[in-house]
CSV table of N, CA and C and ligand atoms in Angstrom, one decimal:
chain,number,residue,atom,x,y,z
Z,165,MET,N,-49.5,23.3,-70.1
Z,165,MET,CA,-50.5,23.8,-69.3
Z,165,MET,C,-50.5,25.6,-69.2
Z,166,LYS,N,-51.9,25.9,-68.8
Z,166,LYS,CA,-52.0,27.2,-68.9
Z,166,LYS,C,-52.3,27.8,-67.6
Z,167,PHE,N,-51.7,28.8,-67.4
Z,167,PHE,CA,-51.4,29.4,-65.8
Z,167,PHE,C,-52.0,31.0,-66.1
Z,168,PRO,N,-52.6,31.4,-65.0
Z,168,PRO,CA,-52.8,32.9,-65.2
Z,168,PRO,C,-52.2,34.0,-64.8
Z,169,ARG,N,-52.1,34.8,-65.6
Z,169,ARG,CA,-51.1,35.9,-65.4
Z,169,ARG,C,-51.0,36.6,-64.0
Z,170,THR,N,-52.0,36.7,-63.6
Z,170,THR,CA,-52.5,37.3,-62.0
Z,170,THR,C,-53.4,36.6,-61.3
Z,171,LEU,N,-52.9,36.2,-60.0
Z,171,LEU,CA,-53.7,35.7,-58.9
Z,171,LEU,C,-54.0,36.2,-57.6
Z,172,ASN,N,-54.8,35.8,-57.0
Z,172,ASN,CA,-55.0,36.2,-55.6
Z,172,ASN,C,-54.7,35.1,-54.8
Z,173,ARG,N,-53.4,35.4,-54.0
Z,173,ARG,CA,-52.5,34.2,-53.3
Z,173,ARG,C,-52.1,35.0,-51.7
Z,174,TYR,N,-52.0,34.1,-50.9
Z,174,TYR,CA,-51.6,34.6,-49.6
Z,174,TYR,C,-50.1,35.1,-49.6
Z,175,CYS,N,-49.9,36.4,-49.0
Z,175,CYS,CA,-48.4,36.8,-49.0
Z,175,CYS,C,-47.9,36.6,-47.6
Z,176,PRO,N,-46.9,35.8,-47.2
Z,176,PRO,CA,-46.6,35.7,-46.1
Z,176,PRO,C,-45.9,36.9,-45.3
Z,177,HIS,N,-45.6,37.9,-46.2
Z,177,HIS,CA,-45.1,39.2,-45.7
Z,177,HIS,C,-46.2,40.2,-45.3
Z,178,CYS,N,-47.1,40.5,-46.1
Z,178,CYS,CA,-48.3,41.3,-45.9
Z,178,CYS,C,-49.3,40.3,-44.7
Z,179,ARG,N,-49.1,39.3,-44.4
Z,179,ARG,CA,-50.0,38.4,-43.9
Z,179,ARG,C,-51.5,38.4,-44.2
Z,180,LYS,N,-51.6,38.4,-45.5
Z,180,LYS,CA,-53.0,38.4,-46.0
Z,180,LYS,C,-53.1,38.1,-47.6
Z,181,HIS,N,-54.1,38.0,-48.1
Z,181,HIS,CA,-54.1,37.5,-49.6
Z,181,HIS,C,-53.8,38.9,-50.2
Z,182,GLN,N,-53.0,38.9,-51.3
Z,182,GLN,CA,-53.0,39.8,-52.2
Z,182,GLN,C,-53.1,39.6,-53.7
Z,183,LYS,N,-53.0,40.5,-54.6
Z,183,LYS,CA,-52.9,40.1,-56.0
Z,183,LYS,C,-51.4,40.0,-56.3
Z,184,MET,N,-51.4,38.8,-56.8
Z,184,MET,CA,-49.8,38.4,-57.4
Z,184,MET,C,-49.6,38.6,-58.9
Z,185,ASN,N,-48.5,39.0,-59.4
Z,185,ASN,CA,-48.1,38.9,-60.8
Z,185,ASN,C,-47.3,37.7,-61.0
Z,186,VAL,N,-47.4,36.9,-61.8
Z,186,VAL,CA,-46.8,35.9,-62.1
Z,186,VAL,C,-45.8,35.8,-63.2
Z,187,THR,N,-44.5,35.5,-63.0
Z,187,THR,CA,-43.4,35.2,-64.1
Z,187,THR,C,-42.7,34.0,-63.9
Z,188,ILE,N,-42.4,33.5,-65.0
Z,188,ILE,CA,-41.6,32.2,-64.8
Z,188,ILE,C,-40.1,32.6,-64.5
Z,189,TYR,N,-39.7,31.6,-63.5
Z,189,TYR,CA,-38.5,31.7,-62.8
Z,189,TYR,C,-37.3,31.2,-63.7
Z,190,LYS,N,-36.3,32.4,-64.0
Z,190,LYS,CA,-35.0,31.7,-65.0
Z,190,LYS,C,-33.8,31.8,-64.1
Z,191,LYS,N,-33.0,31.1,-64.4
Z,191,LYS,CA,-31.8,30.7,-63.5
Z,191,LYS,C,-30.8,32.4,-63.8
Z,192,GLY,N,-30.3,32.8,-62.8
Z,192,GLY,CA,-29.4,34.0,-63.1
Z,192,GLY,C,-28.0,33.7,-63.4
Z,193,LYS,N,-27.2,34.6,-63.9
Z,193,LYS,CA,-25.9,34.5,-64.5
Z,193,LYS,C,-25.1,34.1,-63.5
Z,194,GLU,N,-24.3,33.1,-63.8
Z,194,GLU,CA,-23.5,32.2,-62.8
Z,194,GLU,C,-22.2,33.3,-62.4
Z,195,ASN,N,-21.7,33.1,-61.3
Z,195,ASN,CA,-20.8,34.1,-60.7
Z,195,ASN,C,-19.3,33.0,-60.9
Z,196,SER,N,-18.2,33.7,-61.7
Z,196,SER,CA,-17.0,33.1,-61.9
Z,196,SER,C,-16.1,33.2,-61.0
Z,197,GLN,N,-16.5,33.9,-59.8
Z,197,GLN,CA,-15.7,34.1,-58.7
Z,197,GLN,C,-16.2,33.3,-57.5
Z,198,ALA,N,-17.5,32.6,-57.7
Z,198,ALA,CA,-18.0,31.9,-56.7
Z,198,ALA,C,-16.9,30.6,-56.2
Z,199,GLN,N,-16.9,30.4,-55.0
Z,199,GLN,CA,-16.0,29.3,-54.4
Z,199,GLN,C,-16.0,27.9,-55.3
Z,200,GLY,N,-17.2,27.3,-55.5
Z,200,GLY,CA,-17.3,26.2,-56.3
Z,200,GLY,C,-16.7,26.2,-57.6
Z,201,LYS,N,-17.0,27.5,-58.3
Z,201,LYS,CA,-16.6,27.5,-59.8
Z,201,LYS,C,-15.1,27.6,-59.6
Z,202,ARG,N,-14.4,28.3,-58.9
Z,202,ARG,CA,-13.0,28.5,-58.6
Z,202,ARG,C,-12.2,27.1,-58.4
Z,203,ARG,N,-12.7,26.4,-57.7
Z,203,ARG,CA,-12.4,25.0,-57.3
Z,203,ARG,C,-12.4,24.0,-58.7
Z,204,PHE,N,-13.6,24.2,-59.3
Z,204,PHE,CA,-13.8,23.6,-60.5
Z,204,PHE,C,-12.7,23.8,-61.6
Z,205,GLU,N,-12.4,25.0,-61.7
Z,205,GLU,CA,-11.6,25.9,-62.5
Z,205,GLU,C,-10.0,25.0,-62.2
Z,206,LYS,N,-9.7,24.9,-61.0
Z,206,LYS,CA,-8.5,24.8,-60.6
Z,206,LYS,C,-8.3,23.3,-61.1
Z,207,LYS,N,-9.2,22.4,-60.7
Z,207,LYS,CA,-9.3,21.0,-60.9
Z,207,LYS,C,-9.2,20.6,-62.2
Z,208,LYS,N,-9.7,21.3,-63.1
Z,208,LYS,CA,-9.7,21.2,-64.7
Z,208,LYS,C,-8.2,21.4,-65.3
Z,209,LYS,N,-7.2,22.1,-64.4
Z,209,LYS,CA,-6.0,22.7,-64.8
Z,209,LYS,C,-4.9,21.4,-64.8
Z,210,GLY,N,-4.2,21.5,-65.6
Z,210,GLY,CA,-3.3,20.6,-65.8
Z,210,GLY,C,-3.2,19.3,-66.4
Z,211,TYR,N,-2.7,18.2,-66.0
Z,211,TYR,CA,-3.0,16.5,-66.8
Z,211,TYR,C,-3.8,15.9,-65.9
Z,212,GLY,N,-4.5,14.9,-66.5
Z,212,GLY,CA,-5.5,14.2,-65.9
Z,212,GLY,C,-6.8,14.4,-66.6
Z,213,SER,N,-7.7,13.2,-66.5
Z,213,SER,CA,-9.1,13.5,-67.1
Z,213,SER,C,-10.1,14.5,-66.6
Z,214,PHE,N,-11.2,14.8,-66.8
Z,214,PHE,CA,-12.2,15.6,-66.5
Z,214,PHE,C,-12.5,15.1,-65.1
Z,215,PRO,N,-12.4,16.1,-64.2
Z,215,PRO,CA,-12.7,15.7,-62.9
Z,215,PRO,C,-14.2,15.4,-62.4
Z,216,LYS,N,-15.2,15.7,-63.1
Z,216,LYS,CA,-16.6,15.1,-62.8
Z,216,LYS,C,-17.0,14.1,-63.9
Z,217,GLU,N,-17.9,13.4,-63.3
Z,217,GLU,CA,-18.5,12.6,-64.4
Z,217,GLU,C,-19.5,13.2,-65.2
Z,218,ILE,N,-19.7,12.8,-66.5
Z,218,ILE,CA,-20.5,13.5,-67.3
Z,218,ILE,C,-21.9,12.6,-67.5
Z,219,PHE,N,-22.9,13.1,-67.2
Z,219,PHE,CA,-24.1,12.3,-67.2
Z,219,PHE,C,-24.8,12.2,-68.2
Z,220,HIS,N,-25.1,10.8,-68.7
Z,220,HIS,CA,-25.5,10.6,-70.2
Z,220,HIS,C,-27.0,10.1,-70.0
Z,221,LYS,N,-27.3,9.1,-68.8
Z,221,LYS,CA,-28.3,8.6,-68.8
Z,221,LYS,C,-29.7,9.3,-68.5
Z,222,ASN,N,-30.1,10.4,-69.3
Z,222,ASN,CA,-31.1,11.3,-68.7
Z,222,ASN,C,-32.4,10.3,-69.0
Z,223,ALA,N,-33.0,10.3,-68.0
Z,223,ALA,CA,-34.6,9.5,-67.9
Z,223,ALA,C,-35.5,10.6,-68.1
Z,224,LYS,N,-35.3,11.7,-67.5
Z,224,LYS,CA,-36.5,12.9,-67.6
Z,224,LYS,C,-36.6,13.5,-68.9
Z,225,ILE,N,-37.7,13.6,-69.3
Z,225,ILE,CA,-37.7,14.4,-70.6
Z,225,ILE,C,-38.0,16.0,-70.5
Z,226,ASN,N,-38.9,16.3,-69.7
Z,226,ASN,CA,-39.0,17.4,-69.4
Z,226,ASN,C,-38.3,18.3,-68.3
Z,227,LYS,N,-38.0,19.6,-68.3
Z,227,LYS,CA,-37.4,20.3,-67.2
Z,227,LYS,C,-38.5,20.9,-66.3
Z,228,ARG,N,-38.4,21.2,-65.2
Z,228,ARG,CA,-38.9,22.1,-64.2
Z,228,ARG,C,-39.4,23.3,-64.4
Z,229,THR,N,-40.4,23.9,-64.4
Z,229,THR,CA,-41.0,25.0,-64.8
Z,229,THR,C,-41.4,25.9,-63.2
Z,230,THR,N,-41.0,26.9,-62.7
Z,230,THR,CA,-41.3,27.2,-61.6
Z,230,THR,C,-42.3,28.8,-62.0
Z,231,PRO,N,-43.4,28.8,-61.7
Z,231,PRO,CA,-44.0,30.0,-61.8
Z,231,PRO,C,-43.4,30.9,-60.2
Z,232,LEU,N,-43.0,32.3,-60.4
Z,232,LEU,CA,-42.6,33.2,-59.6
Z,232,LEU,C,-43.7,34.1,-59.3
Z,233,LEU,N,-44.2,34.2,-58.1
Z,233,LEU,CA,-45.4,35.3,-57.9
Z,233,LEU,C,-44.5,36.6,-57.3
Z,234,GLU,N,-45.2,37.7,-57.7
Z,234,GLU,CA,-44.6,38.8,-56.9
Z,234,GLU,C,-45.9,39.6,-56.6
Z,235,CYS,N,-45.6,39.7,-55.2
Z,235,CYS,CA,-46.9,40.5,-54.5
Z,235,CYS,C,-46.9,42.1,-55.0
Z,236,SER,N,-48.2,42.5,-55.3
Z,236,SER,CA,-48.3,43.9,-56.1
Z,236,SER,C,-48.1,44.7,-54.7
Z,237,GLU,N,-48.6,44.4,-53.4
Z,237,GLU,CA,-48.0,45.6,-52.4
Z,237,GLU,C,-46.6,45.7,-52.2
Z,238,CYS,N,-46.1,44.6,-51.5
Z,238,CYS,CA,-44.7,44.6,-50.9
Z,238,CYS,C,-43.6,44.6,-51.9
Z,239,GLY,N,-44.0,44.0,-53.0
Z,239,GLY,CA,-43.1,43.5,-54.1
Z,239,GLY,C,-42.2,42.4,-54.0
Z,240,LYS,N,-42.4,41.5,-52.8
Z,240,LYS,CA,-41.6,40.4,-52.4
Z,240,LYS,C,-42.0,39.3,-53.5
Z,241,LYS,N,-41.2,38.4,-53.8
Z,241,LYS,CA,-41.4,37.3,-54.5
Z,241,LYS,C,-41.4,35.9,-53.8
Z,242,ILE,N,-42.3,35.1,-54.1
Z,242,ILE,CA,-42.8,33.8,-53.8
Z,242,ILE,C,-42.7,32.9,-54.9
Z,243,TYR,N,-42.1,31.8,-54.1
Z,243,TYR,CA,-41.8,30.7,-55.1
Z,243,TYR,C,-42.9,29.8,-54.8
Z,244,THR,N,-43.3,29.2,-56.0
Z,244,THR,CA,-44.6,28.2,-55.7
Z,244,THR,C,-44.2,26.9,-56.2
Z,245,LYS,N,-45.1,25.8,-56.1
Z,245,LYS,CA,-44.8,24.7,-56.8
Z,245,LYS,C,-44.4,24.5,-58.1
Z,246,SER,N,-43.5,23.5,-58.3
Z,246,SER,CA,-42.8,23.6,-59.7
Z,246,SER,C,-43.7,22.4,-60.6
Z,247,TYR,N,-43.5,22.6,-62.0
Z,247,TYR,CA,-44.2,21.3,-62.8
Z,247,TYR,C,-43.0,21.0,-63.7
Z,248,ARG,N,-43.2,19.6,-64.0
Z,248,ARG,CA,-42.7,19.0,-65.0
Z,248,ARG,C,-43.4,18.9,-66.3
Z,249,ILE,N,-43.6,19.8,-67.0
Z,249,ILE,CA,-44.3,20.0,-68.3
Z,249,ILE,C,-43.7,20.4,-69.4
Z,250,LYS,N,-44.1,20.1,-70.7
Z,250,LYS,CA,-43.5,20.4,-72.0
Z,250,LYS,C,-43.9,21.5,-72.3
Z,251,LYS,N,-44.8,22.1,-72.0
Z,251,LYS,CA,-45.6,23.6,-72.6
Z,251,LYS,C,-46.1,24.4,-71.4
Z,252,PHE,N,-45.5,25.4,-71.1
Z,252,PHE,CA,-46.1,26.2,-69.9
Z,252,PHE,C,-46.5,27.6,-70.4
Z,253,GLU,N,-47.7,28.1,-70.5
Z,253,GLU,CA,-48.1,29.4,-71.0
Z,253,GLU,C,-48.7,30.3,-69.9
Z,254,LEU,N,-48.4,31.5,-70.1
Z,254,LEU,CA,-49.3,32.5,-69.2
Z,254,LEU,C,-50.2,33.1,-70.0
Z,255,GLN,N,-51.5,33.3,-69.2
Z,255,GLN,CA,-52.4,33.6,-70.0
Z,255,GLN,C,-53.3,34.5,-69.1
Z,256,GLU,N,-54.1,35.5,-69.7
Z,256,GLU,CA,-55.3,36.4,-69.1
Z,256,GLU,C,-56.5,35.6,-68.8
Z,257,VAL,N,-57.0,35.7,-67.6
Z,257,VAL,CA,-58.2,35.1,-67.3
Z,257,VAL,C,-59.4,36.0,-67.4
I,461,LIG,ZN1,-46.8,41.4,-50.0
């Protein structure tokens, strides 16, 4: 899928249409001090099997790609509809 690098979209912070710069959303670095991570590490310690089941029956082939819009005026980021597609390209229009 081809997606424009810049678009004109509504910004809820500026309350009007603004020029948006498009990037692709990427997952941030996981925090090792987070509560869920600490609990999981504690559960893995000692005897016994792995505490969570390991998922093998993957039916879906493609992962979701989310375009992330950044307002050129206020700099706030806006998440948009995501797509399950094999190939996602940003291009100049
Ligand atoms: Zn804005």
